[in-house]
Amino acid sequence: MATPSQTSPSSSAFSFISKGWREVRDSADADLRLMRDRANSFKNLATSFDRELENFFNSASPFSVPAIRASPQAEIDFVKKLQPKLSEIRRAYSSPDFSKKVLEKWRPRSRIRIDLSAIKNAIVSEVEDGDEILDFDRGRRARRLNFREFWGEWKREGEADGEGQSARDWEPIRALKTTFKEFEKRRSSVEIFDGFKNGEFVEKLKSGLKSMCMEPQDSKEVPPLDVPELLASFVRQSEPFLDQLGVRREICDKIVESLYSKRKNQLFLQSLSGEESSALGNENINDELDLRIASVLQSTGHRYDGGLWTEHAKHDPSGTERHVAIVTTASLPWMTGTAVNPLFRAAYLSQSAKQKVTLLVPWLCKSDQELVYPGNLTFSSPEEQEVYIRNWLEERIGFKPDFKVSFYPGKFSKARRSIIPAGDTSQFIPSKEADIAILEEPEHLNWYHHGRRWTDKFNHVVGIVHTNYLEYIKREKNGALQAFLVKHINNWVTRAYCNKVLRLSAATQDLPKSEICNVHGVNPKFLKIGEKIAAERELGQKAFTKGAYFLGKMVWAKGYKELIDLLAKHKSDLDGFKLDVFGNGEDAHEVQSAARRLDLNLNFQKGRDHADDSLHGYKVFINPSISDVLCTATAEALAMGKFVVCADHPSNQFFMSFPNCLTYKTPEDFVAKVKEALANEPHPLTPEQRYQLSWEAATQRFMQYSELDKVFKGEKEGGKAVARSASMPNLTELVDGGLAFAHYCFTGNEFLRLCTGAIPGTRDYDKQHCKDLHLLPPQVENPIYGW
């Protein structure tokens, strides 16, 4: 019997063989009939001639013709001479050799040979498995026969039957005809239908017929939602509001699970086997609740057409190219993390041909530029600043990135030491390019945002949290109260304006829709410096000739308070220890005065680029800051192959896997780690560790955790695709839309803006911004939000 895997290809061979055989059979029968008729006509002619000749001989004596007047003896002599010739002709026509020659002459050899060759090729190609073929007589595996053996075997069988020479010549045709009839009959009735019955098509057909003809008692109606299920759905989708009241997400999840678990067991355990129910019990409880509500809504025939805040007019990403807009709160030449890291992100995202990238940075009037940019560096136009930004970037990455730089109006707040957007920032991205938005510091960008909702204009909005604002605010006057208010405002705006939030470390506030991942890399220049230093050490040269240093903006919140406290407390334990400090900032005078008052061995110098040649020889970088989210200087020091002494803090969690990162938990431990670093040589970085610090790896992590890879592929958001009903309303979206509308109304009131610390006149951009950015004057009144 043929194996199941041969059923499908064999069926096509059988169909071809049957069709080919019918053509061969009809053609051969017609030719045989014609040849037989011609042979019989010759035989009949010879028999008729012989009969006429005998009659002639019998009537030879009375034979006479009136017109012939010759003598009878002459006629008899003529007939006697003709008789041998006629006998020869008769023997020739009656001889079997004559029939054989006629048949050989009229046999359609070329036509039959072509048809039989096609049959042979079809049989060998379709049925053949390895060196075996199907035996037509028994339907089992047999040794493969070549063409001569195939015909020679049947010829010997024909000769054994004792048939004539003419019949033996055509015995292969007759044998093939008989064998094919039996084979076709057996295959069509047994094996072909056996394979058909076991096919996937039949199984689907059977299941479809079974579902159509299901008994009435099997088609049960979907039971309605009961009170615990309604309460569980209400609590789960009310998490945004409960979060504002201080109810943690874990508590809400436990309430939902306790309410829904009993009802879930009643619904599903009755209809599922033990194995299926155990697998279902491990599923996400929220997904099960969504499916349950969706099934009930579908059974009612209701369809949800959108909520009160839903806006359907979005950019349609139907083309193959996507657009990514990166919006940040600072720009070069201000050397801060929110100016440098988004710039690198735009450069490395633009390397992919899948998306076009736009970097949107703030434009400051000349008066604000003098307060922010170092070295009294100012720009008269956005084009001039763009040239500076591109030149700085290309010197460090080694390639020319292909992305667009745009500007939005901003103002510098001296009290907050940050840039606040003026007007609706989202309007500076054209609607045709409003596809993906990356908000660097989403809480900062949206504190006073008064304009279109980001998630309404863009298809997917990702927020990246850079700064631990709560830690900074706690250090100010009435810091506890301010931190409490800012915490809930941050929850408010990130939930209302983002689809996904990425936190660089656990040191940041736990925001809605957030996940922790370091999506920042290191300037490639620092990795090259580290490779150079490693090469020098391999040659036996002394790469590190200096001791320890600290580098950072000179403000108390950047670790200077912790540094002075540690050195003052263990001044005697670190006798002879000298630390060089590089930095500029608003608190520079106070920091230096405190160090002199405590008689600390600190050498203060002006701030400089971390890649400066004068810093290559230092072996130990000390960073006691616990206010950073992810210290860029720490990553740069590790990339250059230095030791790093830092606190055991969530902000340093990413760096703890590197052997050159020495963390401390207590002040005594700090002293021990400093002495250990000064007494030993750093470990060379492996290729894997260098790649982990690079922007290529950071971009890959960003695409994964921001879910942009799924968005670009058109997949559903979230790690698991849940088959939700299109008719199911989403209370979370309703709540988020309500929060956005309330925030729009709040930020539209100038009095409320000023009460919360906004810069006067930042609801709209001013005339100077219009002149610098070539903008039209702002509207006197903005349209009602979303209506």
Short mmCIF file of N, CA and C in Angstrom, two decimals, residues 83-221:
data_model
loop_
_atom_site.label_atom_id
_atom_site.label_comp_id
_atom_site.label_asym_id
_atom_site.label_seq_id
_atom_site.Cartn_x
_atom_site.Cartn_y
_atom_site.Cartn_z
N GLN A 83 -0.64 -20.88 -65.38
CA GLN A 83 -0.97 -21.51 -64.09
C GLN A 83 0.16 -21.46 -63.07
N PRO A 84 1.43 -21.71 -63.41
CA PRO A 84 2.49 -21.60 -62.38
C PRO A 84 2.60 -20.18 -61.80
N LYS A 85 2.43 -19.15 -62.66
CA LYS A 85 2.53 -17.77 -62.16
C LYS A 85 1.41 -17.49 -61.17
N LEU A 86 0.25 -17.94 -61.48
CA LEU A 86 -0.87 -17.70 -60.58
C LEU A 86 -0.70 -18.46 -59.27
N SER A 87 -0.14 -19.66 -59.34
CA SER A 87 0.09 -20.44 -58.11
C SER A 87 1.09 -19.72 -57.20
N GLU A 88 2.11 -19.13 -57.82
CA GLU A 88 3.08 -18.39 -57.01
C GLU A 88 2.42 -17.18 -56.34
N ILE A 89 1.61 -16.43 -57.10
CA ILE A 89 0.92 -15.27 -56.54
C ILE A 89 0.00 -15.70 -55.40
N ARG A 90 -0.67 -16.82 -55.61
CA ARG A 90 -1.58 -17.32 -54.56
C ARG A 90 -0.82 -17.68 -53.30
N ARG A 91 0.31 -18.39 -53.45
CA ARG A 91 1.10 -18.77 -52.28
C ARG A 91 1.66 -17.53 -51.56
N ALA A 92 2.04 -16.55 -52.36
CA ALA A 92 2.60 -15.34 -51.75
C ALA A 92 1.56 -14.61 -50.92
N TYR A 93 0.35 -14.45 -51.44
CA TYR A 93 -0.69 -13.76 -50.72
C TYR A 93 -1.23 -14.56 -49.56
N SER A 94 -1.18 -15.90 -49.66
CA SER A 94 -1.69 -16.76 -48.60
C SER A 94 -0.68 -17.01 -47.50
N SER A 95 0.57 -16.65 -47.71
CA SER A 95 1.63 -16.94 -46.75
C SER A 95 1.51 -16.03 -45.51
N PRO A 96 1.78 -16.57 -44.31
CA PRO A 96 1.76 -15.73 -43.08
C PRO A 96 2.79 -14.61 -43.10
N ASP A 97 3.90 -14.87 -43.86
CA ASP A 97 4.92 -13.82 -43.94
C ASP A 97 4.38 -12.56 -44.59
N PHE A 98 3.47 -12.74 -45.56
CA PHE A 98 2.90 -11.58 -46.22
C PHE A 98 2.09 -10.72 -45.21
N SER A 99 1.30 -11.39 -44.37
CA SER A 99 0.51 -10.65 -43.36
C SER A 99 1.43 -9.94 -42.37
N LYS A 100 2.51 -10.64 -42.02
CA LYS A 100 3.44 -10.01 -41.07
C LYS A 100 4.07 -8.76 -41.63
N LYS A 101 4.47 -8.85 -42.93
CA LYS A 101 5.09 -7.69 -43.56
C LYS A 101 4.10 -6.54 -43.69
N VAL A 102 2.88 -6.86 -44.00
CA VAL A 102 1.88 -5.80 -44.11
C VAL A 102 1.64 -5.12 -42.77
N LEU A 103 1.54 -5.97 -41.71
CA LEU A 103 1.32 -5.40 -40.39
C LEU A 103 2.49 -4.54 -39.93
N GLU A 104 3.70 -5.04 -40.21
CA GLU A 104 4.88 -4.26 -39.84
C GLU A 104 4.94 -2.94 -40.60
N LYS A 105 4.49 -3.00 -41.88
CA LYS A 105 4.54 -1.80 -42.68
C LYS A 105 3.56 -0.75 -42.18
N TRP A 106 2.37 -1.14 -41.74
CA TRP A 106 1.32 -0.21 -41.36
C TRP A 106 1.23 0.01 -39.84
N ARG A 107 2.12 -0.60 -39.06
CA ARG A 107 2.07 -0.40 -37.60
C ARG A 107 2.45 1.04 -37.23
N PRO A 108 1.66 1.73 -36.36
CA PRO A 108 1.99 3.12 -35.95
C PRO A 108 3.02 3.15 -34.84
N ARG A 109 4.29 2.80 -35.23
CA ARG A 109 5.34 2.62 -34.22
C ARG A 109 5.68 3.93 -33.49
N SER A 110 5.92 4.99 -34.24
CA SER A 110 6.36 6.25 -33.59
C SER A 110 5.31 6.80 -32.66
N ARG A 111 4.06 6.73 -33.06
CA ARG A 111 2.99 7.28 -32.23
C ARG A 111 2.84 6.49 -30.95
N ILE A 112 2.83 5.16 -31.05
CA ILE A 112 2.69 4.32 -29.85
C ILE A 112 3.89 4.53 -28.92
N ARG A 113 5.10 4.62 -29.48
CA ARG A 113 6.28 4.76 -28.64
C ARG A 113 6.28 6.07 -27.87
N ILE A 114 5.79 7.12 -28.46
CA ILE A 114 5.74 8.42 -27.78
C ILE A 114 4.76 8.37 -26.61
N ASP A 115 3.59 7.81 -26.82
CA ASP A 115 2.58 7.74 -25.78
C ASP A 115 3.05 6.88 -24.62
N LEU A 116 3.69 5.74 -24.94
CA LEU A 116 4.15 4.85 -23.88
C LEU A 116 5.29 5.50 -23.08
N SER A 117 6.11 6.29 -23.72
CA SER A 117 7.18 6.98 -23.00
C SER A 117 6.62 7.99 -22.01
N ALA A 118 5.57 8.70 -22.43
CA ALA A 118 4.94 9.65 -21.52
C ALA A 118 4.33 8.95 -20.32
N ILE A 119 3.71 7.77 -20.58
CA ILE A 119 3.14 7.00 -19.46
C ILE A 119 4.24 6.58 -18.51
N LYS A 120 5.33 6.09 -19.05
CA LYS A 120 6.43 5.64 -18.19
C LYS A 120 6.99 6.77 -17.33
N ASN A 121 7.21 7.95 -17.94
CA ASN A 121 7.74 9.09 -17.19
C ASN A 121 6.80 9.54 -16.09
N ALA A 122 5.51 9.55 -16.37
CA ALA A 122 4.53 9.96 -15.36
C ALA A 122 4.52 9.00 -14.19
N ILE A 123 4.60 7.69 -14.51
CA ILE A 123 4.58 6.68 -13.44
C ILE A 123 5.81 6.81 -12.56
N VAL A 124 6.99 6.96 -13.18
CA VAL A 124 8.23 7.00 -12.41
C VAL A 124 8.32 8.27 -11.58
N SER A 125 7.93 9.42 -12.16
CA SER A 125 8.07 10.71 -11.45
C SER A 125 7.09 10.88 -10.32
N GLU A 126 5.87 10.37 -10.44
CA GLU A 126 4.84 10.61 -9.44
C GLU A 126 4.82 9.55 -8.36
N VAL A 127 5.03 8.32 -8.73
CA VAL A 127 4.85 7.23 -7.78
C VAL A 127 6.17 6.81 -7.17
N GLU A 128 7.26 7.15 -7.82
CA GLU A 128 8.56 6.66 -7.40
C GLU A 128 8.94 7.22 -6.04
N ASP A 129 9.46 6.43 -5.17
CA ASP A 129 9.94 6.85 -3.85
C ASP A 129 11.31 6.22 -3.65
N GLY A 130 12.38 7.01 -3.77
CA GLY A 130 13.71 6.45 -3.71
C GLY A 130 13.99 5.65 -4.95
N ASP A 131 14.38 4.38 -4.78
CA ASP A 131 14.63 3.48 -5.90
C ASP A 131 13.52 2.48 -6.07
N GLU A 132 12.33 2.74 -5.52
CA GLU A 132 11.22 1.82 -5.59
C GLU A 132 10.07 2.43 -6.36
N ILE A 133 9.21 1.55 -6.99
CA ILE A 133 8.00 1.99 -7.66
C ILE A 133 6.88 1.11 -7.19
N LEU A 134 5.66 1.49 -7.55
CA LEU A 134 4.50 0.68 -7.20
C LEU A 134 4.34 -0.48 -8.17
N ASP A 135 4.14 -1.65 -7.65
CA ASP A 135 3.85 -2.81 -8.47
C ASP A 135 2.38 -2.76 -8.86
N PHE A 136 2.09 -2.68 -10.16
CA PHE A 136 0.73 -2.52 -10.62
C PHE A 136 -0.13 -3.74 -10.32
N ASP A 137 0.49 -4.92 -10.28
CA ASP A 137 -0.30 -6.14 -10.09
C ASP A 137 -0.72 -6.32 -8.65
N ARG A 138 0.09 -5.86 -7.68
CA ARG A 138 -0.19 -6.17 -6.28
C ARG A 138 -0.34 -4.93 -5.41
N GLY A 139 -0.06 -3.75 -5.92
CA GLY A 139 -0.23 -2.54 -5.14
C GLY A 139 0.70 -2.44 -3.96
N ARG A 140 1.89 -3.03 -4.06
CA ARG A 140 2.85 -2.99 -2.96
C ARG A 140 4.21 -2.54 -3.48
N ARG A 141 5.17 -2.38 -2.57
CA ARG A 141 6.51 -1.98 -2.95
C ARG A 141 7.21 -3.09 -3.72
N ALA A 142 7.92 -2.70 -4.81
CA ALA A 142 8.66 -3.68 -5.58
C ALA A 142 9.94 -3.03 -6.07
N ARG A 143 10.84 -3.90 -6.57
CA ARG A 143 12.09 -3.37 -7.10
C ARG A 143 11.83 -2.60 -8.38
N ARG A 144 12.54 -1.48 -8.54
CA ARG A 144 12.34 -0.67 -9.73
C ARG A 144 12.91 -1.39 -10.96
N LEU A 145 12.11 -1.47 -12.04
CA LEU A 145 12.52 -2.10 -13.29
C LEU A 145 12.87 -1.04 -14.31
N ASN A 146 13.91 -1.32 -15.07
CA ASN A 146 14.19 -0.39 -16.15
C ASN A 146 13.26 -0.66 -17.32
N PHE A 147 13.40 0.15 -18.36
CA PHE A 147 12.43 0.10 -19.46
C PHE A 147 12.51 -1.22 -20.22
N ARG A 148 13.73 -1.71 -20.47
CA ARG A 148 13.87 -2.97 -21.22
C ARG A 148 13.33 -4.15 -20.43
N GLU A 149 13.62 -4.15 -19.09
CA GLU A 149 13.10 -5.24 -18.27
C GLU A 149 11.58 -5.22 -18.21
N PHE A 150 11.04 -3.97 -18.20
CA PHE A 150 9.57 -3.81 -18.11
C PHE A 150 8.90 -4.45 -19.32
N TRP A 151 9.40 -4.18 -20.54
CA TRP A 151 8.78 -4.74 -21.74
C TRP A 151 9.23 -6.17 -21.99
N GLY A 152 10.48 -6.46 -21.63
CA GLY A 152 10.96 -7.83 -21.88
C GLY A 152 10.24 -8.86 -21.04
N GLU A 153 9.83 -8.49 -19.81
CA GLU A 153 9.15 -9.44 -18.95
C GLU A 153 7.79 -9.81 -19.51
N TRP A 154 7.06 -8.82 -19.99
CA TRP A 154 5.75 -9.12 -20.57
C TRP A 154 5.88 -9.87 -21.90
N LYS A 155 6.97 -9.61 -22.64
CA LYS A 155 7.15 -10.32 -23.91
C LYS A 155 7.35 -11.80 -23.68
N ARG A 156 8.13 -12.12 -22.62
CA ARG A 156 8.35 -13.54 -22.33
C ARG A 156 7.07 -14.20 -21.87
N GLU A 157 6.25 -13.45 -21.10
CA GLU A 157 4.98 -14.02 -20.70
C GLU A 157 4.08 -14.30 -21.90
N GLY A 158 4.12 -13.41 -22.92
CA GLY A 158 3.31 -13.62 -24.11
C GLY A 158 3.79 -14.82 -24.91
N GLU A 159 5.08 -15.01 -24.96
CA GLU A 159 5.62 -16.16 -25.69
C GLU A 159 5.26 -17.46 -24.98
N ALA A 160 5.22 -17.41 -23.65
CA ALA A 160 4.88 -18.63 -22.92
C ALA A 160 3.45 -19.05 -23.15
N ASP A 161 2.59 -18.12 -23.55
CA ASP A 161 1.20 -18.46 -23.80
C ASP A 161 1.00 -19.16 -25.13
N GLY A 162 2.04 -19.24 -25.94
CA GLY A 162 1.93 -19.97 -27.20
C GLY A 162 1.19 -19.24 -28.27
N GLU A 163 1.04 -17.91 -28.20
CA GLU A 163 0.33 -17.16 -29.21
C GLU A 163 1.23 -16.94 -30.43
N GLY A 164 0.61 -16.49 -31.50
CA GLY A 164 1.34 -16.29 -32.74
C GLY A 164 2.30 -15.13 -32.65
N GLN A 165 3.14 -15.05 -33.71
CA GLN A 165 4.12 -13.98 -33.74
C GLN A 165 3.47 -12.62 -33.76
N SER A 166 2.39 -12.47 -34.53
CA SER A 166 1.72 -11.17 -34.59
C SER A 166 1.14 -10.79 -33.25
N ALA A 167 0.55 -11.74 -32.54
CA ALA A 167 -0.02 -11.44 -31.23
C ALA A 167 1.05 -11.13 -30.20
N ARG A 168 2.22 -11.87 -30.28
CA ARG A 168 3.29 -11.62 -29.32
C ARG A 168 3.86 -10.21 -29.46
N ASP A 169 3.90 -9.69 -30.67
CA ASP A 169 4.42 -8.34 -30.84
C ASP A 169 3.56 -7.31 -30.12
N TRP A 170 2.25 -7.57 -30.02
CA TRP A 170 1.34 -6.61 -29.39
C TRP A 170 0.93 -7.01 -27.97
N GLU A 171 1.59 -8.00 -27.42
CA GLU A 171 1.28 -8.45 -26.07
C GLU A 171 1.53 -7.38 -25.00
N PRO A 172 2.61 -6.55 -25.08
CA PRO A 172 2.79 -5.49 -24.07
C PRO A 172 1.62 -4.52 -24.01
N ILE A 173 1.07 -4.20 -25.19
CA ILE A 173 -0.07 -3.29 -25.20
C ILE A 173 -1.26 -3.93 -24.50
N ARG A 174 -1.50 -5.18 -24.82
CA ARG A 174 -2.64 -5.86 -24.20
C ARG A 174 -2.43 -6.01 -22.70
N ALA A 175 -1.20 -6.38 -22.32
CA ALA A 175 -0.91 -6.52 -20.88
C ALA A 175 -1.06 -5.19 -20.15
N LEU A 176 -0.56 -4.13 -20.78
CA LEU A 176 -0.67 -2.81 -20.16
C LEU A 176 -2.12 -2.40 -20.02
N LYS A 177 -2.90 -2.71 -21.07
CA LYS A 177 -4.32 -2.37 -21.03
C LYS A 177 -5.03 -3.09 -19.89
N THR A 178 -4.76 -4.38 -19.75
CA THR A 178 -5.40 -5.17 -18.69
C THR A 178 -4.96 -4.71 -17.31
N THR A 179 -3.64 -4.46 -17.19
CA THR A 179 -3.11 -4.05 -15.88
C THR A 179 -3.65 -2.70 -15.45
N PHE A 180 -3.73 -1.78 -16.40
CA PHE A 180 -4.22 -0.45 -16.08
C PHE A 180 -5.69 -0.49 -15.68
N LYS A 181 -6.45 -1.33 -16.32
CA LYS A 181 -7.85 -1.43 -15.95
C LYS A 181 -8.01 -1.90 -14.51
N GLU A 182 -7.23 -2.93 -14.14
CA GLU A 182 -7.30 -3.42 -12.76
C GLU A 182 -6.75 -2.38 -11.78
N PHE A 183 -5.62 -1.75 -12.17
CA PHE A 183 -5.01 -0.77 -11.28
C PHE A 183 -5.92 0.44 -11.07
N GLU A 184 -6.50 0.93 -12.18
CA GLU A 184 -7.37 2.09 -12.09
C GLU A 184 -8.61 1.78 -11.25
N LYS A 185 -9.13 0.60 -11.44
CA LYS A 185 -10.31 0.21 -10.67
C LYS A 185 -10.01 0.11 -9.18
N ARG A 186 -8.86 -0.53 -8.86
CA ARG A 186 -8.51 -0.70 -7.46
C ARG A 186 -8.16 0.62 -6.79
N ARG A 187 -7.39 1.48 -7.50
CA ARG A 187 -6.99 2.76 -6.93
C ARG A 187 -8.19 3.69 -6.73
N SER A 188 -9.03 3.73 -7.71
CA SER A 188 -10.18 4.66 -7.60
C SER A 188 -11.15 4.24 -6.52
N SER A 189 -11.20 2.96 -6.21
CA SER A 189 -12.19 2.48 -5.26
C SER A 189 -11.66 2.35 -3.84
N VAL A 190 -10.35 2.21 -3.68
CA VAL A 190 -9.82 1.92 -2.34
C VAL A 190 -8.88 3.01 -1.87
N GLU A 191 -7.69 3.03 -2.49
CA GLU A 191 -6.63 3.87 -1.94
C GLU A 191 -6.90 5.36 -2.11
N ILE A 192 -7.43 5.74 -3.29
CA ILE A 192 -7.67 7.17 -3.51
C ILE A 192 -8.66 7.71 -2.52
N PHE A 193 -9.73 6.99 -2.31
CA PHE A 193 -10.76 7.47 -1.39
C PHE A 193 -10.33 7.32 0.05
N ASP A 194 -9.44 6.35 0.33
CA ASP A 194 -8.90 6.27 1.68
C ASP A 194 -8.10 7.52 2.01
N GLY A 195 -7.24 7.97 1.09
CA GLY A 195 -6.49 9.20 1.31
C GLY A 195 -7.39 10.41 1.37
N PHE A 196 -8.41 10.42 0.56
CA PHE A 196 -9.34 11.55 0.55
C PHE A 196 -10.08 11.66 1.87
N LYS A 197 -10.44 10.47 2.43
CA LYS A 197 -11.16 10.50 3.70
C LYS A 197 -10.29 11.02 4.83
N ASN A 198 -8.99 10.80 4.73
CA ASN A 198 -8.09 11.23 5.80
C ASN A 198 -7.54 12.64 5.56
N GLY A 199 -7.94 13.30 4.50
CA GLY A 199 -7.40 14.60 4.16
C GLY A 199 -7.90 15.71 5.07
N GLU A 200 -7.15 16.83 5.04
CA GLU A 200 -7.51 17.99 5.86
C GLU A 200 -8.82 18.61 5.41
N PHE A 201 -9.06 18.59 4.08
CA PHE A 201 -10.29 19.18 3.56
C PHE A 201 -11.51 18.48 4.10
N VAL A 202 -11.44 17.14 4.14
CA VAL A 202 -12.60 16.37 4.62
C VAL A 202 -12.82 16.63 6.10
N GLU A 203 -11.72 16.75 6.86
CA GLU A 203 -11.87 17.00 8.28
C GLU A 203 -12.54 18.35 8.53
N LYS A 204 -12.12 19.37 7.76
CA LYS A 204 -12.76 20.67 7.91
C LYS A 204 -14.23 20.62 7.49
N LEU A 205 -14.49 19.87 6.41
CA LEU A 205 -15.87 19.76 5.96
C LEU A 205 -16.74 19.07 7.00
N LYS A 206 -16.20 18.02 7.60
CA LYS A 206 -16.95 17.30 8.63
C LYS A 206 -17.23 18.19 9.84
N SER A 207 -16.18 18.97 10.25
CA SER A 207 -16.39 19.83 11.41
C SER A 207 -17.41 20.93 11.10
N GLY A 208 -17.34 21.45 9.83
CA GLY A 208 -18.31 22.47 9.46
C GLY A 208 -19.73 21.94 9.43
N LEU A 209 -19.90 20.74 8.87
CA LEU A 209 -21.23 20.14 8.84
C LEU A 209 -21.73 19.82 10.24
N LYS A 210 -20.78 19.40 11.09
CA LYS A 210 -21.17 19.08 12.46
C LYS A 210 -21.66 20.32 13.20
N SER A 211 -20.94 21.47 12.98
CA SER A 211 -21.38 22.70 13.64
C SER A 211 -22.71 23.18 13.09
N MET A 212 -22.95 22.95 11.76
CA MET A 212 -24.21 23.38 11.18
C MET A 212 -25.37 22.50 11.63
N CYS A 213 -25.09 21.24 11.80
CA CYS A 213 -26.15 20.30 12.17
C CYS A 213 -26.15 19.99 13.65
N MET A 214 -25.57 20.91 14.45
CA MET A 214 -25.47 20.65 15.88
C MET A 214 -26.86 20.57 16.51
N GLU A 215 -26.95 19.73 17.50
CA GLU A 215 -28.23 19.58 18.19
C GLU A 215 -28.61 20.85 18.92
N PRO A 216 -29.85 21.14 19.07
CA PRO A 216 -30.26 22.39 19.74
C PRO A 216 -29.74 22.49 21.15
N GLN A 217 -29.59 21.36 21.84
CA GLN A 217 -29.15 21.46 23.22
C GLN A 217 -27.67 21.81 23.33
N ASP A 218 -26.87 21.62 22.20
CA ASP A 218 -25.46 21.95 22.26
C ASP A 218 -25.20 23.45 22.09
N SER A 219 -26.08 24.17 21.43
CA SER A 219 -25.89 25.59 21.19
C SER A 219 -26.54 26.39 22.32
N LYS A 220 -25.75 26.61 23.34
CA LYS A 220 -26.26 27.32 24.51
C LYS A 220 -26.12 28.82 24.31
N GLU A 221 -27.00 29.58 24.90
CA GLU A 221 -26.93 31.02 24.86
C GLU A 221 -25.85 31.53 25.82
#
